Tab-separated table of C-alpha atoms in Angstrom:
chain	number	residue	atom	x	y	z
A	26	GLY	CA	-106.432	-24.135	-1.451
A	27	ALA	CA	-102.842	-25.252	-1.673
A	28	VAL	CA	-101.101	-24.955	-5.016
A	29	VAL	CA	-98.699	-27.321	-6.692
A	30	SER	CA	-96.874	-26.298	-9.836
A	31	GLN	CA	-95.003	-28.296	-12.454
A	32	HIS	CA	-92.415	-27.217	-14.929
A	33	PRO	CA	-92.298	-27.533	-17.823
A	34	SER	CA	-95.916	-27.966	-18.844
A	35	TRP	CA	-94.825	-29.737	-21.980
A	36	VAL	CA	-91.550	-30.916	-23.480
A	37	ILE	CA	-90.491	-32.557	-26.709
A	38	CYS	CA	-87.147	-34.311	-26.772
A	39	LYS	CA	-85.122	-36.650	-28.932
A	40	SER	CA	-84.783	-40.305	-28.111
A	41	GLY	CA	-81.822	-40.966	-25.840
A	42	THR	CA	-81.846	-37.625	-24.069
A	43	SER	CA	-82.796	-36.995	-20.448
A	44	VAL	CA	-85.608	-34.761	-19.306
A	45	LYS	CA	-86.110	-33.226	-15.872
A	46	ILE	CA	-89.547	-32.313	-14.568
A	47	GLU	CA	-89.970	-30.148	-11.485
A	48	CYS	CA	-92.787	-30.275	-8.976
A	49	ARG	CA	-93.137	-27.480	-6.442
A	50	SER	CA	-95.493	-26.894	-3.558
A	51	LEU	CA	-96.016	-23.142	-3.589
A	52	ASP	CA	-97.573	-22.334	-0.249
A	53	PHE	CA	-96.892	-25.289	1.974
A	54	GLN	CA	-94.065	-27.625	2.826
A	55	ALA	CA	-94.481	-31.151	1.555
A	56	THR	CA	-92.421	-33.908	3.109
A	57	THR	CA	-94.016	-36.353	0.714
A	58	MET	CA	-94.734	-35.936	-2.968
A	59	PHE	CA	-95.987	-38.457	-5.470
A	60	TRP	CA	-95.293	-38.988	-9.160
A	61	TYR	CA	-97.898	-40.441	-11.493
A	62	ARG	CA	-97.925	-41.322	-15.170
A	63	GLN	CA	-101.023	-41.191	-17.304
A	64	PHE	CA	-101.328	-42.590	-20.817
A	65	PRO	CA	-104.027	-41.212	-23.147
A	66	LYS	CA	-107.542	-42.007	-22.021
A	67	GLN	CA	-106.250	-44.055	-19.111
A	68	SER	CA	-106.068	-43.567	-15.399
A	69	LEU	CA	-103.191	-42.353	-13.282
A	70	MET	CA	-100.596	-44.920	-12.330
A	71	LEU	CA	-98.489	-44.193	-9.281
A	72	MET	CA	-94.812	-44.404	-10.157
A	73	ALA	CA	-93.100	-43.493	-6.925
A	74	THR	CA	-93.342	-41.767	-3.585
A	75	SER	CA	-90.813	-38.991	-3.112
A	76	ASN	CA	-89.658	-38.416	0.466
A	77	GLU	CA	-87.743	-35.308	1.443
A	78	GLY	CA	-84.225	-36.154	2.480
A	79	SER	CA	-84.427	-39.844	1.682
A	80	LYS	CA	-84.676	-42.216	-1.241
A	81	ALA	CA	-87.840	-42.468	-3.220
A	82	THR	CA	-90.041	-45.528	-2.962
A	83	TYR	CA	-90.850	-46.959	-6.360
A	84	GLU	CA	-93.903	-48.954	-7.316
A	85	GLN	CA	-93.501	-52.423	-8.709
A	86	GLY	CA	-92.429	-52.399	-12.334
A	87	VAL	CA	-91.048	-48.855	-12.306
A	88	GLU	CA	-87.322	-48.706	-13.059
A	89	LYS	CA	-85.630	-46.530	-10.475
A	90	ASP	CA	-82.550	-46.064	-12.643
A	91	LYS	CA	-84.657	-44.777	-15.498
A	92	PHE	CA	-86.913	-42.489	-13.483
A	93	LEU	CA	-84.656	-40.640	-11.072
A	94	ILE	CA	-86.407	-38.811	-8.269
A	95	ASN	CA	-84.833	-36.200	-6.045
A	96	HIS	CA	-86.645	-34.476	-3.198
A	97	ALA	CA	-83.979	-32.079	-2.052
A	98	SER	CA	-86.191	-29.605	-0.228
A	99	LEU	CA	-89.598	-29.443	1.385
A	100	THR	CA	-91.026	-27.622	-1.627
A	101	LEU	CA	-89.343	-29.286	-4.583
A	102	SER	CA	-89.240	-32.758	-6.068
A	103	THR	CA	-87.780	-33.551	-9.468
A	104	LEU	CA	-88.349	-36.465	-11.808
A	105	THR	CA	-85.680	-37.121	-14.419
A	106	VAL	CA	-86.527	-39.440	-17.274
A	107	THR	CA	-83.147	-40.758	-18.358
A	108	SER	CA	-82.355	-41.977	-21.866
A	109	ALA	CA	-85.919	-41.304	-22.915
A	110	HIS	CA	-87.570	-43.450	-25.563
A	111	PRO	CA	-90.836	-42.954	-27.458
A	112	GLU	CA	-92.620	-45.349	-25.123
A	113	ASP	CA	-91.877	-42.928	-22.273
A	114	SER	CA	-94.110	-40.364	-23.933
A	115	SER	CA	-96.862	-39.709	-21.459
A	116	PHE	CA	-98.488	-37.191	-19.145
A	117	TYR	CA	-96.575	-36.986	-15.871
A	118	ILE	CA	-98.391	-35.584	-12.846
A	119	CYS	CA	-97.085	-34.899	-9.378
A	120	SER	CA	-98.985	-34.395	-6.171
A	121	ALA	CA	-98.166	-33.299	-2.660
A	122	ARG	CA	-99.833	-33.908	0.653
A	123	ASP	CA	-100.807	-30.875	2.651
A	124	PRO	CA	-99.420	-31.527	6.150
A	125	VAL	CA	-102.251	-29.504	7.677
A	126	ALA	CA	-104.986	-31.409	5.866
A	127	ALA	CA	-103.090	-34.658	5.711
A	128	ASP	CA	-105.739	-36.584	3.829
A	129	THR	CA	-105.770	-34.167	0.938
A	130	GLN	CA	-103.422	-34.360	-1.987
A	131	TYR	CA	-102.977	-31.418	-4.303
A	132	PHE	CA	-102.078	-32.191	-7.870
A	133	GLY	CA	-99.882	-30.304	-10.250
A	134	PRO	CA	-101.136	-29.411	-13.726
A	135	GLY	CA	-99.064	-32.129	-15.347
A	136	THR	CA	-96.227	-32.278	-17.857
A	137	ARG	CA	-96.759	-33.644	-21.348
A	138	LEU	CA	-93.610	-35.465	-22.481
A	139	THR	CA	-93.209	-36.391	-26.125
A	140	VAL	CA	-90.135	-38.360	-27.124
A	141	LEU	CA	-89.375	-38.396	-30.827
B	5	SER	CA	-101.835	-51.399	-9.457
B	6	GLN	CA	-105.357	-50.204	-10.090
B	7	GLN	CA	-107.811	-50.914	-7.352
B	8	GLY	CA	-110.890	-49.033	-8.409
B	9	GLU	CA	-113.221	-50.126	-11.113
B	10	GLU	CA	-115.448	-47.380	-12.352
B	11	ASP	CA	-118.758	-47.712	-14.038
B	12	PRO	CA	-119.695	-46.603	-16.580
B	13	GLN	CA	-116.506	-45.963	-18.531
B	14	ALA	CA	-118.311	-43.296	-20.510
B	15	LEU	CA	-121.535	-41.411	-19.908
B	16	SER	CA	-123.294	-38.921	-22.149
B	17	ILE	CA	-126.331	-37.016	-20.906
B	18	GLN	CA	-128.296	-33.862	-21.620
B	19	GLU	CA	-127.631	-30.672	-19.735
B	20	GLY	CA	-129.808	-30.454	-16.676
B	21	GLU	CA	-129.959	-34.195	-16.103
B	22	ASN	CA	-128.280	-35.928	-13.206
B	23	ALA	CA	-125.126	-37.982	-13.705
B	24	THR	CA	-124.238	-40.958	-11.543
B	25	MET	CA	-120.875	-42.672	-11.542
B	26	ASN	CA	-119.906	-45.707	-9.522
B	27	CYS	CA	-116.625	-46.941	-8.132
B	28	SER	CA	-115.743	-50.291	-6.597
B	29	TYR	CA	-112.583	-51.211	-4.751
B	30	LYS	CA	-111.024	-54.295	-3.263
B	31	THR	CA	-109.187	-53.587	-0.014
B	32	SER	CA	-109.859	-51.780	3.245
B	33	ILE	CA	-109.562	-48.023	2.991
B	34	ASN	CA	-109.134	-44.974	5.197
B	35	ASN	CA	-111.029	-42.763	2.822
B	36	LEU	CA	-112.171	-42.471	-0.774
B	37	GLN	CA	-111.776	-39.370	-2.868
B	38	TRP	CA	-113.253	-38.164	-6.141
B	39	TYR	CA	-111.341	-36.065	-8.623
B	40	ARG	CA	-112.179	-34.340	-11.887
B	41	GLN	CA	-109.811	-33.996	-14.806
B	42	ASN	CA	-110.444	-31.851	-17.833
B	43	SER	CA	-108.801	-33.090	-21.003
B	44	GLY	CA	-105.020	-32.808	-20.841
B	45	ARG	CA	-105.082	-31.036	-17.503
B	46	GLY	CA	-104.294	-31.805	-13.889
B	47	LEU	CA	-106.679	-33.186	-11.314
B	48	VAL	CA	-109.098	-31.185	-9.241
B	49	HIS	CA	-110.078	-32.581	-5.864
B	50	LEU	CA	-113.856	-32.728	-5.528
B	51	ILE	CA	-114.733	-34.472	-2.315
B	52	LEU	CA	-113.346	-36.848	0.310
B	53	ILE	CA	-115.445	-39.322	2.242
B	54	ARG	CA	-114.005	-41.180	5.198
B	55	SER	CA	-114.514	-44.867	5.836
B	56	ASN	CA	-116.861	-44.151	8.747
B	57	GLU	CA	-119.063	-41.858	6.671
B	58	ARG	CA	-121.907	-42.988	4.450
B	59	GLU	CA	-122.866	-39.870	2.553
B	60	LYS	CA	-121.437	-36.465	1.893
B	61	HIS	CA	-122.631	-33.406	-0.027
B	62	SER	CA	-120.808	-30.527	-1.634
B	63	GLY	CA	-122.854	-28.173	-3.762
B	64	ARG	CA	-124.296	-30.219	-6.635
B	65	LEU	CA	-122.206	-33.232	-5.687
B	66	ARG	CA	-123.389	-36.117	-3.568
B	67	VAL	CA	-121.091	-38.988	-2.675
B	68	THR	CA	-122.061	-42.212	-0.970
B	69	LEU	CA	-119.833	-44.901	0.454
B	70	ASP	CA	-120.803	-48.479	1.246
B	71	THR	CA	-117.854	-50.172	2.897
B	72	SER	CA	-119.692	-53.495	3.142
B	73	LYS	CA	-119.966	-53.571	-0.638
B	74	LYS	CA	-116.683	-51.725	-1.158
B	75	SER	CA	-118.332	-49.244	-3.449
B	76	SER	CA	-118.950	-45.544	-3.818
B	77	SER	CA	-121.062	-43.394	-6.066
B	78	LEU	CA	-120.786	-39.811	-7.237
B	79	LEU	CA	-123.947	-37.987	-8.209
B	80	ILE	CA	-123.829	-34.679	-10.034
B	81	THR	CA	-127.211	-33.003	-10.041
B	82	ALA	CA	-128.496	-30.515	-12.619
B	83	SER	CA	-125.511	-31.093	-14.866
B	84	ARG	CA	-123.931	-28.283	-16.861
B	85	ALA	CA	-121.804	-28.274	-19.989
B	86	ALA	CA	-118.839	-27.278	-17.816
B	87	ASP	CA	-119.140	-30.585	-15.955
B	88	THR	CA	-117.818	-32.371	-19.063
B	89	ALA	CA	-114.636	-34.073	-17.861
B	90	SER	CA	-113.227	-37.376	-16.658
B	91	TYR	CA	-114.029	-38.329	-13.092
B	92	PHE	CA	-111.815	-40.598	-11.026
B	93	CYS	CA	-112.247	-42.205	-7.672
B	94	ALA	CA	-109.148	-42.813	-5.597
B	95	THR	CA	-108.746	-44.875	-2.470
B	96	ASP	CA	-106.410	-44.108	0.385
B	97	GLU	CA	-105.273	-47.403	1.862
B	98	GLY	CA	-103.256	-45.746	4.591
B	99	ALA	CA	-99.812	-45.824	3.039
B	100	GLN	CA	-100.055	-42.137	2.150
B	101	LYS	CA	-100.676	-43.012	-1.475
B	102	LEU	CA	-103.779	-42.973	-3.621
B	103	VAL	CA	-104.874	-45.739	-5.943
B	104	PHE	CA	-106.991	-44.484	-8.808
B	105	GLY	CA	-109.891	-46.081	-10.607
B	106	GLN	CA	-110.139	-46.266	-14.362
B	107	GLY	CA	-112.310	-43.190	-14.579
B	108	THR	CA	-115.593	-42.231	-16.166
B	109	ARG	CA	-115.644	-39.883	-19.143
B	110	LEU	CA	-118.674	-37.661	-18.726
B	111	THR	CA	-120.066	-35.632	-21.607
B	112	ILE	CA	-122.814	-33.103	-21.028
B	113	ASN	CA	-124.665	-32.236	-24.203
B	114	PRO	CA	-126.156	-28.741	-24.421
């Protein structure tokens, strides 16, 4: 099946710094990617929909100026957590829709962010 | 926002037994999907059932969908220790995005 990768798999940063997470579709082109956040022992919460060549669509309650999303190519979307704080510590997961099997989303392995 | 409510939140059974997890949702859907997540890892897609389907099988997995009750169930037969994971249902409402349930933490005891 299709593969989605994320980089880095984990990151530890100091409070106030910015962190960029990459999401790549490795063997298909994804016009739409999704970013989720998952707190320990909780479910995935959709943060935003990343559209290639246009602005991301953010879910209610997600600050677009804090979580910057860029979908510059059909295989890459990035999520930048700006001025990170400890409460931003979480597991961030991206997914991409396979245009051939449009109902199927393939998920990346996730990025564990810890803000000290 | 979370649409799916999953039941039970946690389930612990003996290896070889069957495990049943339930999911309820609130709005109309195009399809419902089940995913597995091992601790600290990404999600693995298990099975998709469309709104016009009632039952679907894949190996040891059996999924049912009752759109009149807005509910779905996932049955894992002859469970194995490797099935220990969290299981999530997710509904596709047609806006190209998935809304996940709270999940069921399944533990298979050897």
